[in-house]
mmCIF file of C-alpha atoms in Angstrom:
data_model
loop_
_atom_site.group_PDB
_atom_site.id
_atom_site.type_symbol
_atom_site.label_atom_id
_atom_site.label_comp_id
_atom_site.label_asym_id
_atom_site.label_seq_id
_atom_site.Cartn_x
_atom_site.Cartn_y
_atom_site.Cartn_z
ATOM 1 C CA UNK A 1 -33.852 -39.110 6.541
ATOM 2 C CA UNK A 2 -33.885 -35.621 5.904
ATOM 3 C CA UNK A 3 -31.570 -32.742 6.650
ATOM 4 C CA UNK A 4 -34.104 -31.918 9.737
ATOM 5 C CA UNK A 5 -34.187 -35.693 10.787
ATOM 6 C CA UNK A 6 -30.492 -35.704 11.210
ATOM 7 C CA UNK A 7 -30.062 -32.718 12.547
ATOM 8 C CA UNK A 8 -32.251 -33.112 15.664
ATOM 9 C CA UNK A 9 -30.897 -36.981 16.094
ATOM 10 C CA UNK A 10 -27.544 -35.178 16.266
ATOM 11 C CA UNK A 11 -28.460 -32.405 18.626
ATOM 12 C CA UNK A 12 -29.793 -35.644 20.987
ATOM 13 C CA UNK A 13 -26.956 -37.166 20.769
ATOM 14 C CA UNK A 14 -25.351 -38.120 24.046
ATOM 15 C CA UNK A 15 -22.350 -40.102 22.963
ATOM 16 C CA UNK A 16 -19.233 -37.727 22.046
ATOM 17 C CA UNK A 17 -16.415 -38.263 20.154
ATOM 18 C CA UNK A 18 -12.661 -38.676 22.235
ATOM 19 C CA UNK A 19 -9.965 -36.410 22.276
ATOM 20 C CA UNK A 20 -9.079 -33.095 24.257
ATOM 21 C CA UNK A 21 -11.488 -30.149 23.208
ATOM 22 C CA UNK A 22 -9.572 -27.327 22.061
ATOM 23 C CA UNK A 23 -7.491 -24.516 23.689
ATOM 24 C CA UNK A 24 -8.846 -20.885 24.092
ATOM 25 C CA UNK A 25 -5.963 -20.083 21.808
ATOM 26 C CA UNK A 26 -6.907 -22.694 19.001
ATOM 27 C CA UNK A 27 -10.588 -21.147 19.364
ATOM 28 C CA UNK A 28 -9.382 -17.882 18.607
ATOM 29 C CA UNK A 29 -6.916 -19.222 15.946
ATOM 30 C CA UNK A 30 -9.792 -20.951 14.482
ATOM 31 C CA UNK A 31 -12.283 -17.719 14.663
ATOM 32 C CA UNK A 32 -9.364 -15.760 13.917
ATOM 33 C CA UNK A 33 -8.618 -17.930 10.165
ATOM 34 C CA UNK A 34 -5.217 -18.080 11.092
ATOM 35 C CA UNK A 35 -3.422 -21.311 10.588
ATOM 36 C CA UNK A 36 -3.639 -24.251 8.036
ATOM 37 C CA UNK A 37 -6.992 -25.028 6.537
ATOM 38 C CA UNK A 38 -5.657 -28.808 7.859
ATOM 39 C CA UNK A 39 -5.526 -27.201 11.086
ATOM 40 C CA UNK A 40 -9.028 -25.423 11.379
ATOM 41 C CA UNK A 41 -10.796 -28.399 10.479
ATOM 42 C CA UNK A 42 -8.868 -30.322 13.073
ATOM 43 C CA UNK A 43 -10.047 -27.768 16.059
ATOM 44 C CA UNK A 44 -13.239 -27.366 14.435
ATOM 45 C CA UNK A 45 -14.363 -30.782 14.546
ATOM 46 C CA UNK A 46 -12.813 -30.925 18.624
ATOM 47 C CA UNK A 47 -14.774 -28.114 19.258
ATOM 48 C CA UNK A 48 -18.298 -29.289 18.471
ATOM 49 C CA UNK A 49 -17.535 -32.838 19.613
ATOM 50 C CA UNK A 50 -18.029 -31.124 22.880
ATOM 51 C CA UNK A 51 -21.196 -28.878 24.300
ATOM 52 C CA UNK A 52 -19.208 -26.429 25.873
ATOM 53 C CA UNK A 53 -16.254 -25.750 23.749
ATOM 54 C CA UNK A 54 -19.059 -25.416 21.164
ATOM 55 C CA UNK A 55 -20.905 -22.785 23.217
ATOM 56 C CA UNK A 56 -17.180 -20.925 23.469
ATOM 57 C CA UNK A 57 -16.962 -21.165 20.367
ATOM 58 C CA UNK A 58 -20.541 -19.541 19.003
ATOM 59 C CA UNK A 59 -19.139 -16.860 21.636
ATOM 60 C CA UNK A 60 -16.266 -16.135 19.708
ATOM 61 C CA UNK A 61 -17.933 -16.901 16.302
ATOM 62 C CA UNK A 62 -20.380 -14.717 16.882
ATOM 63 C CA UNK A 63 -18.455 -11.616 18.188
ATOM 64 C CA UNK A 64 -16.622 -12.183 15.161
ATOM 65 C CA UNK A 65 -19.351 -12.431 12.592
ATOM 66 C CA UNK A 66 -20.732 -9.091 14.263
ATOM 67 C CA UNK A 67 -17.710 -7.007 13.705
ATOM 68 C CA UNK A 68 -17.584 -8.627 10.009
ATOM 69 C CA UNK A 69 -21.575 -8.023 9.220
ATOM 70 C CA UNK A 70 -20.496 -4.382 10.300
ATOM 71 C CA UNK A 71 -17.909 -3.992 8.261
ATOM 72 C CA UNK A 72 -18.583 -3.326 4.325
ATOM 73 C CA UNK A 73 -18.253 -7.214 3.946
ATOM 74 C CA UNK A 74 -14.284 -9.438 4.620
ATOM 75 C CA UNK A 75 -13.702 -8.961 0.725
ATOM 76 C CA UNK A 76 -13.984 -4.624 0.903
ATOM 77 C CA UNK A 77 -11.699 -5.150 4.046
ATOM 78 C CA UNK A 78 -9.044 -6.232 2.037
ATOM 79 C CA UNK A 79 -10.055 -4.218 -1.256
ATOM 80 C CA UNK A 80 -9.232 -0.826 1.210
ATOM 81 C CA UNK A 81 -5.091 -1.847 1.399
ATOM 82 C CA UNK A 82 -5.711 -2.655 -1.753
ATOM 83 C CA UNK A 83 -6.927 0.097 -3.688
ATOM 84 C CA UNK A 84 -4.426 2.355 -1.280
ATOM 85 C CA UNK A 85 -1.789 -0.112 -2.569
ATOM 86 C CA UNK A 86 -2.758 0.819 -5.934
ATOM 87 C CA UNK A 87 -2.213 4.933 -5.157
ATOM 88 C CA UNK A 88 -0.751 4.858 -2.585
ATOM 89 C CA UNK A 89 2.218 2.001 -1.306
ATOM 90 C CA UNK A 90 2.125 0.789 1.715
ATOM 91 C CA UNK A 91 5.752 -0.650 2.990
ATOM 92 C CA UNK A 92 5.037 -3.779 4.833
ATOM 93 C CA UNK A 93 8.164 -4.237 5.231
ATOM 94 C CA UNK A 94 8.132 -2.636 9.105
ATOM 95 C CA UNK A 95 11.796 -1.977 10.827
ATOM 96 C CA UNK A 96 12.132 -2.840 14.594
ATOM 97 C CA UNK A 97 13.894 -0.533 15.763
ATOM 98 C CA UNK A 98 15.138 -0.133 19.589
ATOM 99 C CA UNK A 99 15.196 3.804 20.802
ATOM 100 C CA UNK A 100 16.827 4.939 23.705
ATOM 101 C CA UNK A 101 14.304 6.597 26.390
ATOM 102 C CA UNK A 102 14.552 8.949 28.639
ATOM 103 C CA UNK A 103 14.265 7.343 31.914
ATOM 104 C CA UNK A 104 11.642 10.345 32.821
ATOM 105 C CA UNK A 105 9.253 8.731 30.164
ATOM 106 C CA UNK A 106 9.178 5.379 31.719
ATOM 107 C CA UNK A 107 8.792 6.414 34.968
ATOM 108 C CA UNK A 108 5.620 8.579 34.382
ATOM 109 C CA UNK A 109 3.780 5.287 32.441
ATOM 110 C CA UNK A 110 0.143 5.434 33.676
ATOM 111 C CA UNK A 111 -0.595 1.443 31.992
ATOM 112 C CA UNK A 112 -4.120 1.240 33.240
ATOM 113 C CA UNK A 113 -4.420 -2.638 33.816
ATOM 114 C CA UNK A 114 -1.293 -3.242 31.845
ATOM 115 C CA UNK A 115 -2.780 -1.409 28.545
ATOM 116 C CA UNK A 116 0.242 -0.125 26.575
ATOM 117 C CA UNK A 117 0.454 3.232 26.883
ATOM 118 C CA UNK A 118 1.330 5.549 23.679
ATOM 119 C CA UNK A 119 4.097 7.704 23.426
ATOM 120 C CA UNK A 120 4.615 8.881 20.262
ATOM 121 C CA UNK A 121 3.597 10.075 17.354
ATOM 122 C CA UNK A 122 0.978 11.912 19.594
ATOM 123 C CA UNK A 123 -3.004 11.129 19.251
ATOM 124 C CA UNK A 124 -4.345 13.616 15.961
ATOM 125 C CA UNK A 125 -0.411 13.670 14.861
ATOM 126 C CA UNK A 126 0.101 14.797 11.180
ATOM 127 C CA UNK A 127 3.385 13.375 9.514
ATOM 128 C CA UNK A 128 5.142 13.190 5.743
ATOM 129 C CA UNK A 129 4.839 9.869 4.229
ATOM 130 C CA UNK A 130 7.941 7.514 4.882
ATOM 131 C CA UNK A 131 9.080 5.937 8.021
ATOM 132 C CA UNK A 132 7.357 6.442 11.006
ATOM 133 C CA UNK A 133 8.325 5.649 14.884
ATOM 134 C CA UNK A 134 6.140 4.329 16.565
ATOM 135 C CA UNK A 135 6.845 4.207 20.276
ATOM 136 C CA UNK A 136 4.863 2.863 23.632
ATOM 137 C CA UNK A 137 5.636 2.205 27.489
ATOM 138 C CA UNK A 138 6.315 -0.529 28.428
ATOM 139 C CA UNK A 139 3.916 -3.436 30.202
ATOM 140 C CA UNK A 140 5.000 -5.569 33.073
ATOM 141 C CA UNK A 141 5.294 -9.519 32.342
ATOM 142 C CA UNK A 142 4.550 -8.655 28.465
ATOM 143 C CA UNK A 143 6.335 -10.958 26.050
ATOM 144 C CA UNK A 144 5.680 -9.100 23.062
ATOM 145 C CA UNK A 145 4.108 -6.355 21.232
ATOM 146 C CA UNK A 146 1.851 -6.585 18.385
ATOM 147 C CA UNK A 147 1.371 -3.224 16.525
ATOM 148 C CA UNK A 148 -1.313 -2.821 14.036
ATOM 149 C CA UNK A 149 -1.762 0.135 11.588
ATOM 150 C CA UNK A 150 -5.622 -0.143 10.756
ATOM 151 C CA UNK A 151 -7.613 2.840 8.824
ATOM 152 C CA UNK A 152 -9.898 5.078 9.809
ATOM 153 C CA UNK A 153 -12.719 2.711 9.836
ATOM 154 C CA UNK A 154 -10.064 -0.095 11.315
ATOM 155 C CA UNK A 155 -9.329 -2.210 8.992
ATOM 156 C CA UNK A 156 -6.576 -3.766 9.199
ATOM 157 C CA UNK A 157 -3.846 -1.850 7.337
ATOM 158 C CA UNK A 158 0.173 -3.642 8.327
ATOM 159 C CA UNK A 159 0.542 -5.664 11.722
ATOM 160 C CA UNK A 160 4.032 -6.571 12.994
ATOM 161 C CA UNK A 161 5.227 -8.245 15.840
ATOM 162 C CA UNK A 162 8.386 -7.187 17.861
ATOM 163 C CA UNK A 163 9.728 -7.827 21.271
ATOM 164 C CA UNK A 164 10.996 -3.889 22.139
ATOM 165 C CA UNK A 165 8.595 -0.629 22.632
ATOM 166 C CA UNK A 166 9.371 0.805 19.425
ATOM 167 C CA UNK A 167 8.910 -0.139 15.803
ATOM 168 C CA UNK A 168 9.259 1.914 12.682
ATOM 169 C CA UNK A 169 6.799 1.283 9.653
ATOM 170 C CA UNK A 170 7.132 3.063 6.298
ATOM 171 C CA UNK A 171 3.915 4.305 5.673
ATOM 172 C CA UNK A 172 3.788 6.140 1.978
ATOM 173 C CA UNK A 173 -0.218 5.882 1.817
ATOM 174 C CA UNK A 174 -1.783 9.828 2.293
ATOM 175 C CA UNK A 175 -4.718 10.215 4.511
ATOM 176 C CA UNK A 176 -5.621 9.511 7.915
ATOM 177 C CA UNK A 177 -5.161 5.966 9.858
ATOM 178 C CA UNK A 178 -5.171 4.674 13.636
ATOM 179 C CA UNK A 179 -2.740 2.679 15.385
ATOM 180 C CA UNK A 180 -3.139 0.578 18.642
ATOM 181 C CA UNK A 181 -0.282 -1.744 20.243
ATOM 182 C CA UNK A 182 -1.469 -4.921 21.839
ATOM 183 C CA UNK A 183 0.456 -6.638 24.853
ATOM 184 C CA UNK A 184 1.052 -10.096 24.699
ATOM 185 C CA UNK A 185 1.142 -11.101 28.008
ATOM 186 C CA UNK A 186 1.332 -14.639 29.432
ATOM 187 C CA UNK A 187 -0.852 -17.717 28.639
ATOM 188 C CA UNK A 188 -2.033 -15.982 25.844
ATOM 189 C CA UNK A 189 -3.911 -12.726 27.521
ATOM 190 C CA UNK A 190 -3.770 -9.644 24.677
ATOM 191 C CA UNK A 191 -4.263 -6.324 26.278
ATOM 192 C CA UNK A 192 -4.818 -3.225 23.680
ATOM 193 C CA UNK A 193 -4.145 -0.030 23.616
ATOM 194 C CA UNK A 194 -5.893 2.982 23.348
ATOM 195 C CA UNK A 195 -6.468 4.146 19.737
ATOM 196 C CA UNK A 196 -4.729 7.300 18.265
ATOM 197 C CA UNK A 197 -5.104 8.737 15.399
ATOM 198 C CA UNK A 198 -2.635 9.629 12.665
ATOM 199 C CA UNK A 199 -3.015 11.857 9.304
ATOM 200 C CA UNK A 200 -0.342 11.372 6.742
ATOM 201 C CA UNK A 201 -0.361 14.521 4.276
ATOM 202 C CA UNK A 202 2.376 15.398 1.495
ATOM 203 C CA UNK B 1 -24.580 17.239 30.706
ATOM 204 C CA UNK B 2 -20.532 17.255 31.345
ATOM 205 C CA UNK B 3 -17.878 16.086 29.044
ATOM 206 C CA UNK B 4 -17.304 12.928 31.438
ATOM 207 C CA UNK B 5 -21.109 12.160 31.343
ATOM 208 C CA UNK B 6 -21.424 12.841 27.494
ATOM 209 C CA UNK B 7 -18.226 10.350 26.920
ATOM 210 C CA UNK B 8 -19.817 8.023 29.515
ATOM 211 C CA UNK B 9 -23.145 8.037 27.300
ATOM 212 C CA UNK B 10 -21.210 7.699 23.402
ATOM 213 C CA UNK B 11 -19.779 4.952 25.234
ATOM 214 C CA UNK B 12 -22.414 3.235 26.319
ATOM 215 C CA UNK B 13 -24.125 3.893 22.865
ATOM 216 C CA UNK B 14 -21.208 2.165 20.929
ATOM 217 C CA UNK B 15 -21.074 -0.464 23.243
ATOM 218 C CA UNK B 16 -24.990 -1.181 23.747
ATOM 219 C CA UNK B 17 -24.644 -1.694 19.447
ATOM 220 C CA UNK B 18 -22.013 -3.751 19.584
ATOM 221 C CA UNK B 19 -23.654 -6.268 22.256
ATOM 222 C CA UNK B 20 -27.058 -5.880 20.858
ATOM 223 C CA UNK B 21 -25.352 -7.082 16.725
ATOM 224 C CA UNK B 22 -23.607 -9.998 19.000
ATOM 225 C CA UNK B 23 -26.801 -11.075 20.351
ATOM 226 C CA UNK B 24 -28.479 -10.815 16.874
ATOM 227 C CA UNK B 25 -26.017 -12.569 15.455
ATOM 228 C CA UNK B 26 -25.585 -15.569 17.879
ATOM 229 C CA UNK B 27 -29.776 -15.797 18.602
ATOM 230 C CA UNK B 28 -30.385 -19.122 16.807
ATOM 231 C CA UNK B 29 -26.954 -20.599 18.200
ATOM 232 C CA UNK B 30 -27.906 -21.007 21.652
ATOM 233 C CA UNK B 31 -25.799 -18.083 22.545
ATOM 234 C CA UNK B 32 -26.640 -16.888 25.669
ATOM 235 C CA UNK B 33 -27.272 -13.161 26.069
ATOM 236 C CA UNK B 34 -26.421 -13.082 29.515
ATOM 237 C CA UNK B 35 -22.769 -14.191 28.525
ATOM 238 C CA UNK B 36 -22.940 -11.571 26.015
ATOM 239 C CA UNK B 37 -23.524 -8.922 28.520
ATOM 240 C CA UNK B 38 -21.421 -9.792 31.128
ATOM 241 C CA UNK B 39 -18.457 -9.996 27.957
ATOM 242 C CA UNK B 40 -19.467 -6.233 27.043
ATOM 243 C CA UNK B 41 -19.698 -5.031 30.691
ATOM 244 C CA UNK B 42 -15.911 -6.182 31.022
ATOM 245 C CA UNK B 43 -15.274 -4.330 27.654
ATOM 246 C CA UNK B 44 -16.390 -1.184 28.597
ATOM 247 C CA UNK B 45 -14.187 -0.948 31.864
ATOM 248 C CA UNK B 46 -11.749 -1.808 29.742
ATOM 249 C CA UNK B 47 -12.511 0.927 27.250
ATOM 250 C CA UNK B 48 -13.254 3.564 29.798
ATOM 251 C CA UNK B 49 -9.906 2.533 31.454
ATOM 252 C CA UNK B 50 -7.626 2.941 28.752
ATOM 253 C CA UNK B 51 -9.303 6.031 27.137
ATOM 254 C CA UNK B 52 -8.230 8.865 29.205
ATOM 255 C CA UNK B 53 -10.512 11.771 30.168
ATOM 256 C CA UNK B 54 -10.574 14.147 27.031
ATOM 257 C CA UNK B 55 -9.886 11.611 24.420
ATOM 258 C CA UNK B 56 -12.419 11.538 22.103
ATOM 259 C CA UNK B 57 -15.274 7.860 22.639
ATOM 260 C CA UNK B 58 -17.074 9.253 19.966
ATOM 261 C CA UNK B 59 -14.333 8.437 16.921
ATOM 262 C CA UNK B 60 -13.609 5.135 18.659
ATOM 263 C CA UNK B 61 -13.813 2.749 15.650
ATOM 264 C CA UNK B 62 -16.229 -0.226 16.776
ATOM 265 C CA UNK B 63 -13.325 -2.790 15.253
ATOM 266 C CA UNK B 64 -11.816 -1.713 18.263
ATOM 267 C CA UNK B 65 -14.548 -2.744 20.615
ATOM 268 C CA UNK B 66 -15.035 -5.817 18.765
ATOM 269 C CA UNK B 67 -11.029 -6.507 19.605
ATOM 270 C CA UNK B 68 -11.483 -5.924 23.249
ATOM 271 C CA UNK B 69 -14.804 -8.045 23.415
ATOM 272 C CA UNK B 70 -13.140 -10.964 21.587
ATOM 273 C CA UNK B 71 -9.696 -10.617 24.216
ATOM 274 C CA UNK B 72 -12.540 -10.507 27.097
ATOM 275 C CA UNK B 73 -14.645 -13.218 26.008
ATOM 276 C CA UNK B 74 -11.069 -15.345 25.846
ATOM 277 C CA UNK B 75 -10.059 -14.726 29.390
ATOM 278 C CA UNK B 76 -13.530 -15.373 30.170
ATOM 279 C CA UNK B 77 -13.307 -18.857 29.017
ATOM 280 C CA UNK B 78 -9.714 -19.368 30.420
ATOM 281 C CA UNK B 79 -11.243 -18.217 34.065
ATOM 282 C CA UNK B 80 -14.220 -20.962 33.563
ATOM 283 C CA UNK B 81 -12.288 -23.548 32.279
ATOM 284 C CA UNK B 82 -9.959 -22.866 35.262
ATOM 285 C CA UNK B 83 -13.089 -23.145 37.490
ATOM 286 C CA UNK B 84 -14.559 -26.095 36.429
ATOM 287 C CA UNK B 85 -10.793 -28.156 36.569
ATOM 288 C CA UNK B 86 -10.568 -26.955 39.962
ATOM 289 C CA UNK B 87 -14.617 -28.201 40.639
ATOM 290 C CA UNK B 88 -15.217 -31.374 38.549
ATOM 291 C CA UNK B 89 -13.921 -34.283 35.429
ATOM 292 C CA UNK B 90 -11.989 -32.716 32.387
ATOM 293 C CA UNK B 91 -14.809 -31.738 29.911
ATOM 294 C CA UNK B 92 -14.774 -33.786 27.819
ATOM 295 C CA UNK B 93 -15.063 -36.872 30.097
ATOM 296 C CA UNK B 94 -18.541 -35.355 31.729
ATOM 297 C CA UNK B 95 -21.633 -35.792 29.380
ATOM 298 C CA UNK B 96 -24.447 -33.721 29.169
ATOM 299 C CA UNK B 97 -26.934 -34.586 31.958
ATOM 300 C CA UNK B 98 -30.026 -36.821 31.829
ATOM 301 C CA UNK B 99 -32.764 -34.964 29.555
ATOM 302 C CA UNK B 100 -35.409 -34.450 32.058
ATOM 303 C CA UNK B 101 -38.043 -36.145 29.235
ATOM 304 C CA UNK B 102 -35.291 -39.184 28.869
ATOM 305 C CA UNK B 103 -38.013 -41.764 29.842
ATOM 306 C CA UNK B 104 -39.932 -41.157 26.795
ATOM 307 C CA UNK B 105 -39.138 -43.916 24.235
ATOM 308 C CA UNK B 106 -38.576 -41.313 21.189
ATOM 309 C CA UNK B 107 -36.481 -39.439 22.736
ATOM 310 C CA UNK B 108 -34.523 -42.313 23.277
ATOM 311 C CA UNK B 109 -34.400 -43.485 20.019
ATOM 312 C CA UNK B 110 -33.449 -40.342 18.955
ATOM 313 C CA UNK B 111 -30.487 -40.007 21.160
ATOM 314 C CA UNK B 112 -29.523 -43.767 19.874
ATOM 315 C CA UNK B 113 -29.539 -42.377 16.387
ATOM 316 C CA UNK B 114 -27.633 -39.309 17.211
ATOM 317 C CA UNK B 115 -25.462 -41.854 18.992
ATOM 318 C CA UNK B 116 -24.388 -43.744 15.396
ATOM 319 C CA UNK B 117 -24.216 -40.422 13.543
ATOM 320 C CA UNK B 118 -21.398 -39.364 15.925
ATOM 321 C CA UNK B 119 -19.679 -43.015 15.660
ATOM 322 C CA UNK B 120 -20.380 -42.423 12.145
ATOM 323 C CA UNK B 121 -18.948 -38.654 11.743
ATOM 324 C CA UNK B 122 -15.166 -40.532 12.269
ATOM 325 C CA UNK B 123 -15.776 -42.172 9.210
ATOM 326 C CA UNK B 124 -15.502 -38.923 7.028
ATOM 327 C CA UNK B 125 -12.462 -37.112 5.931
ATOM 328 C CA UNK B 126 -11.236 -33.972 8.136
ATOM 329 C CA UNK B 127 -12.021 -31.910 5.319
ATOM 330 C CA UNK B 128 -15.999 -32.701 5.689
ATOM 331 C CA UNK B 129 -16.237 -33.793 8.834
ATOM 332 C CA UNK B 130 -16.460 -30.184 10.095
ATOM 333 C CA UNK B 131 -18.868 -28.356 8.104
ATOM 334 C CA UNK B 132 -21.211 -31.617 8.042
ATOM 335 C CA UNK B 133 -20.556 -30.963 11.906
ATOM 336 C CA UNK B 134 -21.440 -26.949 12.127
ATOM 337 C CA UNK B 135 -24.681 -27.938 9.614
ATOM 338 C CA UNK B 136 -25.290 -30.654 11.499
ATOM 339 C CA UNK B 137 -25.671 -27.920 15.113
ATOM 340 C CA UNK B 138 -27.442 -25.463 12.960
ATOM 341 C CA UNK B 139 -25.117 -23.356 11.055
ATOM 342 C CA UNK B 140 -25.932 -22.204 7.731
ATOM 343 C CA UNK B 141 -23.805 -22.785 4.734
ATOM 344 C CA UNK B 142 -22.884 -18.864 4.818
ATOM 345 C CA UNK B 143 -22.027 -19.161 8.566
ATOM 346 C CA UNK B 144 -19.684 -22.466 7.974
ATOM 347 C CA UNK B 145 -17.861 -20.280 4.903
ATOM 348 C CA UNK B 146 -17.223 -17.928 7.078
ATOM 349 C CA UNK B 147 -15.828 -19.865 10.184
ATOM 350 C CA UNK B 148 -13.309 -21.864 7.722
ATOM 351 C CA UNK B 149 -12.835 -18.976 5.174
ATOM 352 C CA UNK B 150 -13.896 -20.769 2.448
ATOM 353 C CA UNK B 151 -16.215 -19.901 -0.238
ATOM 354 C CA UNK B 152 -19.581 -20.318 -0.971
ATOM 355 C CA UNK B 153 -19.346 -23.090 -4.031
ATOM 356 C CA UNK B 154 -16.210 -24.810 -1.729
ATOM 357 C CA UNK B 155 -18.409 -24.772 1.392
ATOM 358 C CA UNK B 156 -21.389 -25.924 -0.418
ATOM 359 C CA UNK B 157 -19.744 -29.040 -2.542
ATOM 360 C CA UNK B 158 -17.636 -30.407 0.806
ATOM 361 C CA UNK B 159 -20.947 -30.515 2.748
ATOM 362 C CA UNK B 160 -23.066 -31.771 0.404
ATOM 363 C CA UNK B 161 -20.165 -34.468 -0.561
ATOM 364 C CA UNK B 162 -19.986 -35.029 3.736
ATOM 365 C CA UNK B 163 -23.760 -35.760 4.222
ATOM 366 C CA UNK B 164 -24.003 -37.683 1.169
ATOM 367 C CA UNK B 165 -20.630 -39.786 3.198
ATOM 368 C CA UNK B 166 -22.611 -39.308 6.407
ATOM 369 C CA UNK B 167 -25.753 -41.099 4.883
ATOM 370 C CA UNK B 168 -23.865 -43.806 3.152
ATOM 371 C CA UNK B 169 -22.101 -44.737 6.111
ATOM 372 C CA UNK B 170 -25.261 -44.436 8.598
ATOM 373 C CA UNK B 171 -26.636 -47.046 5.599
ATOM 374 C CA UNK B 172 -24.102 -49.292 6.213
ATOM 375 C CA UNK B 173 -24.839 -49.698 9.507
ATOM 376 C CA UNK B 174 -28.770 -50.068 9.441
ATOM 377 C CA UNK B 175 -29.948 -46.899 9.173
ATOM 378 C CA UNK B 176 -32.167 -45.827 5.544
ATOM 379 C CA UNK B 177 -34.232 -43.474 5.021
ATOM 380 C CA UNK B 178 -36.800 -43.839 7.417
ATOM 381 C CA UNK B 179 -34.283 -44.452 10.431
ATOM 382 C CA UNK B 180 -33.153 -47.306 12.009
ATOM 383 C CA UNK B 181 -33.982 -50.665 10.091
#
């Protein structure tokens, strides 16, 4: 029996394996590559055993695969920070910092659709290498925030999760960056802020 | 063209490019193009709302669009599941509706063989079952490797071993090279 015969028969089957389908969060973890290999394999098995979750997985996989196809390569995605690390040490250890902010700043927060609104550094800010404090407006019901520092083309340089609305990150590498904040809402919903650009110059 | 119109056109171009790539990637795997359209329409709304007037859309990285698309897709999946749960049985208890051609003897035979494959998969080690399922669902080795974060040699090795295991189990169940004996 050829591989094609197996495929045709498998795709025509009407009985399905038991067990609950994976949750949306498990599907997201699978396509993002988080979790252990054993966990990803177990989620994949359950996802493909159910036609509906197989279609859901395909939607998420296609988005991720399209993003990867657009980037130079997955390996290159990691070569960027590694190359930077050689010449430009990036301090990955982020120090969480709670800043006292003026009430007026909080009151004029305009988080449309619950998106976190960045405060400082301002867009297109220029900073010297060192510790930089990133601050954003709170989002109602957010259980925490994930701060992401990206290269200019969107490759992740470092990320940190905090329950606060600010974080201090040591950035020693010169060059252009972007940064975004993701509000982590209940039920796994994530809302991205608008990206801001940042340039580090000596 | 006003700055607002120019920004809107720039955003449309960026989103159309990303949506087109997603449709292209998913075209061989039953990904419904209208589903992609639904996701990226919502992506447009979210980005347009998040990016304030006067801010540059031209410089927006496509990775931001894809991340937003993932977030929108997850919300869409959650909404559909909630709707399904309110209307019907849990999806893992529901079988596909019978095919219109279900009367054909060839199809019935194929479905029976598919059922044996499904049962046989349960006997495979977990490390091989996932990649074999993806392969049987029509995914290429490169796509399997990307989902599992494996190298090409590791994927090929586990996939081929898995397929050999599957054929061995099927053989014990009376399914030989020529099909059901």
